[in-house]
Coordinates of C-alpha atoms in Angstrom, one line a residue:
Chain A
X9 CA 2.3 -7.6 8.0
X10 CA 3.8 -7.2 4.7
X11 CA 7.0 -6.3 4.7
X12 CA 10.5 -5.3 2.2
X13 CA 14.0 -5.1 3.1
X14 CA 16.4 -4.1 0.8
X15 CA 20.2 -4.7 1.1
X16 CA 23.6 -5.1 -1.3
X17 CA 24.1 -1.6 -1.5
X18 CA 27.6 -0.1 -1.5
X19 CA 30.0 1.9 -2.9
X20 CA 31.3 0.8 -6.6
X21 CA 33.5 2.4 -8.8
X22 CA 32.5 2.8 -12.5
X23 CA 32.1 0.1 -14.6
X24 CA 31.4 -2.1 -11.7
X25 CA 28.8 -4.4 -10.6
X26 CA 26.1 -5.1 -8.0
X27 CA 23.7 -7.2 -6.9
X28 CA 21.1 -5.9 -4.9
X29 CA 18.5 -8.2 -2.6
X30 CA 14.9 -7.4 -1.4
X31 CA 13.7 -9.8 1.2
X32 CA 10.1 -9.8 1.8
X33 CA 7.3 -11.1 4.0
X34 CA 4.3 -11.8 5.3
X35 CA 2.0 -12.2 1.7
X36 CA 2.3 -14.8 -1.2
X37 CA 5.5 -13.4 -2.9
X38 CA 4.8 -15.5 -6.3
X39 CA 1.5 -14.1 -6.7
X40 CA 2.5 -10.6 -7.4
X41 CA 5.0 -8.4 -9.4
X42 CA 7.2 -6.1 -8.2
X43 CA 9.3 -3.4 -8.9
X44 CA 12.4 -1.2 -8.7
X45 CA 12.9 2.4 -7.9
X46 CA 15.5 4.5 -7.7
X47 CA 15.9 8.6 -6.5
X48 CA 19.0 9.8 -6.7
X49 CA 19.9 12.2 -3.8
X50 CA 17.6 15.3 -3.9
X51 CA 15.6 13.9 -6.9
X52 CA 12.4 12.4 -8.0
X53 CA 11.6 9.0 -8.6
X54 CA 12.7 6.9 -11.7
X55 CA 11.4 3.5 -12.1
X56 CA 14.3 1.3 -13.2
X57 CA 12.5 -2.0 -13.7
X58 CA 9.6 -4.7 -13.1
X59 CA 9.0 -9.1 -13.1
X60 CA 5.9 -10.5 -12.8
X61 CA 4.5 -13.3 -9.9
X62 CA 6.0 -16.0 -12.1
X63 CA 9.4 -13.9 -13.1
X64 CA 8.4 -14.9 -16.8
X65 CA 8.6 -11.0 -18.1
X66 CA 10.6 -8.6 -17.5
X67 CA 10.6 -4.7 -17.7
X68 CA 13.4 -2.4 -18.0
X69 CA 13.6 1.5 -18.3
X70 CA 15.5 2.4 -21.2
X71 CA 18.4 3.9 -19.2
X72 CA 19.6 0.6 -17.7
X73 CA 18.2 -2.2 -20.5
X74 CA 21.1 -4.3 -21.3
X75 CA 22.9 -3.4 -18.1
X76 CA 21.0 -4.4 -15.2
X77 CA 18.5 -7.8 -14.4
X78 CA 15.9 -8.1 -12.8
X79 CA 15.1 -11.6 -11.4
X80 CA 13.5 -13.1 -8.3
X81 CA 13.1 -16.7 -6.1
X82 CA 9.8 -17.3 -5.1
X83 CA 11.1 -20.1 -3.3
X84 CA 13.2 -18.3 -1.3
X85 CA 10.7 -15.1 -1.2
X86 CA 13.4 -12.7 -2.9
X87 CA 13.9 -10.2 -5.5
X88 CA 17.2 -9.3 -7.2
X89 CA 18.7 -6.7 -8.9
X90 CA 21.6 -7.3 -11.3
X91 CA 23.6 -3.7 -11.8
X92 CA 26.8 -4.5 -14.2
X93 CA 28.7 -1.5 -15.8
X94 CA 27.9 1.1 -13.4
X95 CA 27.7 5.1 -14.3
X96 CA 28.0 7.7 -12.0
X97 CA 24.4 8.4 -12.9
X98 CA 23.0 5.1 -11.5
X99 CA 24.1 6.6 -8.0
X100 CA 21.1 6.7 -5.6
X101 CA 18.5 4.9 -3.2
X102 CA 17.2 1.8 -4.9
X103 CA 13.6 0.9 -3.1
X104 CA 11.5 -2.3 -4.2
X105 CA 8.2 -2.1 -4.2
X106 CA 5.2 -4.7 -4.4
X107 CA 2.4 -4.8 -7.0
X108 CA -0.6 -4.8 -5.2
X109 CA -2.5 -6.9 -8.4
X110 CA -5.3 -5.4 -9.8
X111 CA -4.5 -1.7 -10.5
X112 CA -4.2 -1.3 -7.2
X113 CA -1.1 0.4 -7.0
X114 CA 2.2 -0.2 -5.5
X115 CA 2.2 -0.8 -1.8
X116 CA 4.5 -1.2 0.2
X117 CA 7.9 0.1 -0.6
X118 CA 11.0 -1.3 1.7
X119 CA 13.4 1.3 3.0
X120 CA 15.8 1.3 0.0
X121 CA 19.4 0.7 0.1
X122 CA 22.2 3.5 -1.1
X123 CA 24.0 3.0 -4.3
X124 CA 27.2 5.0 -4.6
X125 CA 29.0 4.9 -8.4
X126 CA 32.2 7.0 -7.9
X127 CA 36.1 6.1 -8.5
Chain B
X3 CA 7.0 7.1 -22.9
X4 CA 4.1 8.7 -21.3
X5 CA 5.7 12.0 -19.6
X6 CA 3.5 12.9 -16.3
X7 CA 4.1 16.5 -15.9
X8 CA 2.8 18.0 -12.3
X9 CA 2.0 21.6 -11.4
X10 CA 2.6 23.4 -9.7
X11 CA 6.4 22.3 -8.8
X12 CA 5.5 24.2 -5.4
X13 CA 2.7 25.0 -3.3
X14 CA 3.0 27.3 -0.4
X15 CA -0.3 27.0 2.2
X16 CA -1.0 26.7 5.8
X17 CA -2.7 24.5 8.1
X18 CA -6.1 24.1 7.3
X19 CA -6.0 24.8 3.6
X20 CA -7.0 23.4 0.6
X21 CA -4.2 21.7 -1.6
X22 CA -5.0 20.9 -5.0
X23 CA -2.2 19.3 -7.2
X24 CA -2.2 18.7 -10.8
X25 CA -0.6 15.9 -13.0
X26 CA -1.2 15.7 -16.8
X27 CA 0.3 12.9 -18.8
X28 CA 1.7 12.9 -22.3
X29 CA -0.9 10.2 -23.7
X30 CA -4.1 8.9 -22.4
X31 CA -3.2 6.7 -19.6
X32 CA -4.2 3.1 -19.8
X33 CA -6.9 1.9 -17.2
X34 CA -6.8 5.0 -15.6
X35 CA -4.0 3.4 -13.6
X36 CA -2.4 6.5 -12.1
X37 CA -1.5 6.4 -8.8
X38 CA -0.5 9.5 -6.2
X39 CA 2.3 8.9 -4.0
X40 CA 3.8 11.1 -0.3
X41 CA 6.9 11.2 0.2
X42 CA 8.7 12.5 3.4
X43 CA 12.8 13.7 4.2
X44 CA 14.3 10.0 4.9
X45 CA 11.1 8.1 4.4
X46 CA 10.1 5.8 1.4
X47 CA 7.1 6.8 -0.9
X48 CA 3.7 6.0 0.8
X49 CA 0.4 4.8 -1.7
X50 CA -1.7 7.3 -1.1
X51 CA -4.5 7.3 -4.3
X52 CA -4.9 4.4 -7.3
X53 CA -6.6 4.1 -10.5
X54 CA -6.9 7.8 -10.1
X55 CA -9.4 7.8 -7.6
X56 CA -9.5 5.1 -5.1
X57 CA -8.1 5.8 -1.6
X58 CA -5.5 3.2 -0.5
X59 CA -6.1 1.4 2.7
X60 CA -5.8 3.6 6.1
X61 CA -5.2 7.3 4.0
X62 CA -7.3 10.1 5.4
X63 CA -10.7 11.1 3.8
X64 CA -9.2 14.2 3.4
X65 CA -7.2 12.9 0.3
X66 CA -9.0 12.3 -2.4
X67 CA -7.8 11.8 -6.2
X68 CA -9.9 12.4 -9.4
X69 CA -9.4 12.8 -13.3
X70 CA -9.5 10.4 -16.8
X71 CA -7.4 10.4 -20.0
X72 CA -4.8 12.7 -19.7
X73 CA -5.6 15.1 -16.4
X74 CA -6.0 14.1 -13.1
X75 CA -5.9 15.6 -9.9
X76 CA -4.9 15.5 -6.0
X77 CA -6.9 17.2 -3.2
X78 CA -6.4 17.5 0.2
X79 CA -9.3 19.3 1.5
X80 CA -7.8 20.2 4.8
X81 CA -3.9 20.6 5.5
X82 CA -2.8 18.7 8.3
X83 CA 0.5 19.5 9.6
X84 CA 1.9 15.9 8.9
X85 CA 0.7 16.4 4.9
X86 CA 3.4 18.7 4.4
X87 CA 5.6 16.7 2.2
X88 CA 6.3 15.9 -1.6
X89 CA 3.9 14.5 -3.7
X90 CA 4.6 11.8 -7.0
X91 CA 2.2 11.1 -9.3
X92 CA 2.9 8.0 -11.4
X93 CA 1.2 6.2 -14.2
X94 CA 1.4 2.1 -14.1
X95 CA -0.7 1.5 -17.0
X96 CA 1.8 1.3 -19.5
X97 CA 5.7 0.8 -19.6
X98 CA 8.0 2.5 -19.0
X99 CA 6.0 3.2 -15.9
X100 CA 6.8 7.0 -15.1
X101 CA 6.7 9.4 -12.3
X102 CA 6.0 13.2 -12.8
X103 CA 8.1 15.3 -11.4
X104 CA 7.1 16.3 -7.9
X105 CA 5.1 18.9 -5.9
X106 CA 6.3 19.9 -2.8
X107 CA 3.7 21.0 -0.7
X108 CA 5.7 23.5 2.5
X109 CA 4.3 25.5 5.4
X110 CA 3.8 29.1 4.2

């Protein structure tokens, strides 16, 4: 069973950094992208940013390019997050998500983990 | 940026209806990779529909996802009571990969 498990959350004031963690299982982590997406409390979704199977490009929304990286271990089966210079507006639920390959969609999503930006 | 707008942002039915959701996108979106996504209070989104009209493994026949270019639509022939719930729509064709909006679909 494939499986995500996000964790690093926290409260941060602004200006501050985080690093957040997705642990996965139970599927080849280097042979797929992933992703990470954010919904801010009683919002929609807002795709923040994406790495391929190999980590060898990276995507970024345009609201955290140049503030947050995106990086992963496929020895160790892990994606990461990188949040410097925190906003108030980067407060919400941050979820990875797995590329299933081939248009397929994204599937599955961990549970997320709560990111709180306030002084 | 493609912009995925849906409609309508609510939709009021009972058990037993039919649901149909729209999503139209800002530019033509590549592949036809647009997926549809349900979303419950304190749950994660759940892949329901990719490449516009492919049903992802163990979703209900009752879902089904059509469309090209620019339009595309969910159905859900019959309302369940569990299918009450919001509903994303998200291109993954092109980045910035975008969601629309939303459509929450309540009891009436």
């Amino acid at each position: 069973e494939v499986q995500l498990l996000e964790s690093g959350g926290g409260l941060v004031q602004p200006g501050g950094s985080l690093r957040l963690s997705c642990a996965t299982s139970g599927f080849t982590f280097n042979n797929y992208a992933m992703n990470w997406v954010r919904q801010a409390p009683g919002k929609g979704l807002e795709w923040v940013s994406g790495i391929t199977g190999s980590g060898g490009t990276t995507y970024y929304a345009d609201s955290v390019r140049g503030r947050f990286t995106i990086s992963r271990d496929n020895s160790k089966n892990m994606l990461y997050l990188q949040m410097n210079s925190l906003r108030a507006e980067d407060t919400a639920l941050y979820y990875c998500a797995k590329d299933s390959g081939s248009g397929r969609g994204w599937h599955p999503w961990g549970q997320g983990t709560l990111v709180t930006v306030s002084s | 940026e493609i912009v995925l707008t849906q409609s309508p942002g609510t939709l009021s039915l009972s058990p037993g209806e039919r649901a149909t959701l729209s999503c139209r996108a800002s530019q033509t979106v590549s592949g036809n990779y647009l997926a549809w996504y349900q979303q419950k209070p304190g749950q994660a989104p759940r892949l329901l529909i990719y490449g516009a009209s492919s049903r992802a493994t163990g979703i209900p026949d009752r879902f089904s996802g059509s469309g090209s270019g620019t339009d595309f639509t969910l159905t859900i022939s019959r309302l369940e009571p569990e299918d009450f719930a919001v509903y994303y729509c998200q291109q993954y064709g092109t980045s910035p990969f975008t969601f629309g909006p939303g459509t929450k679909v309540d009891i009436k």
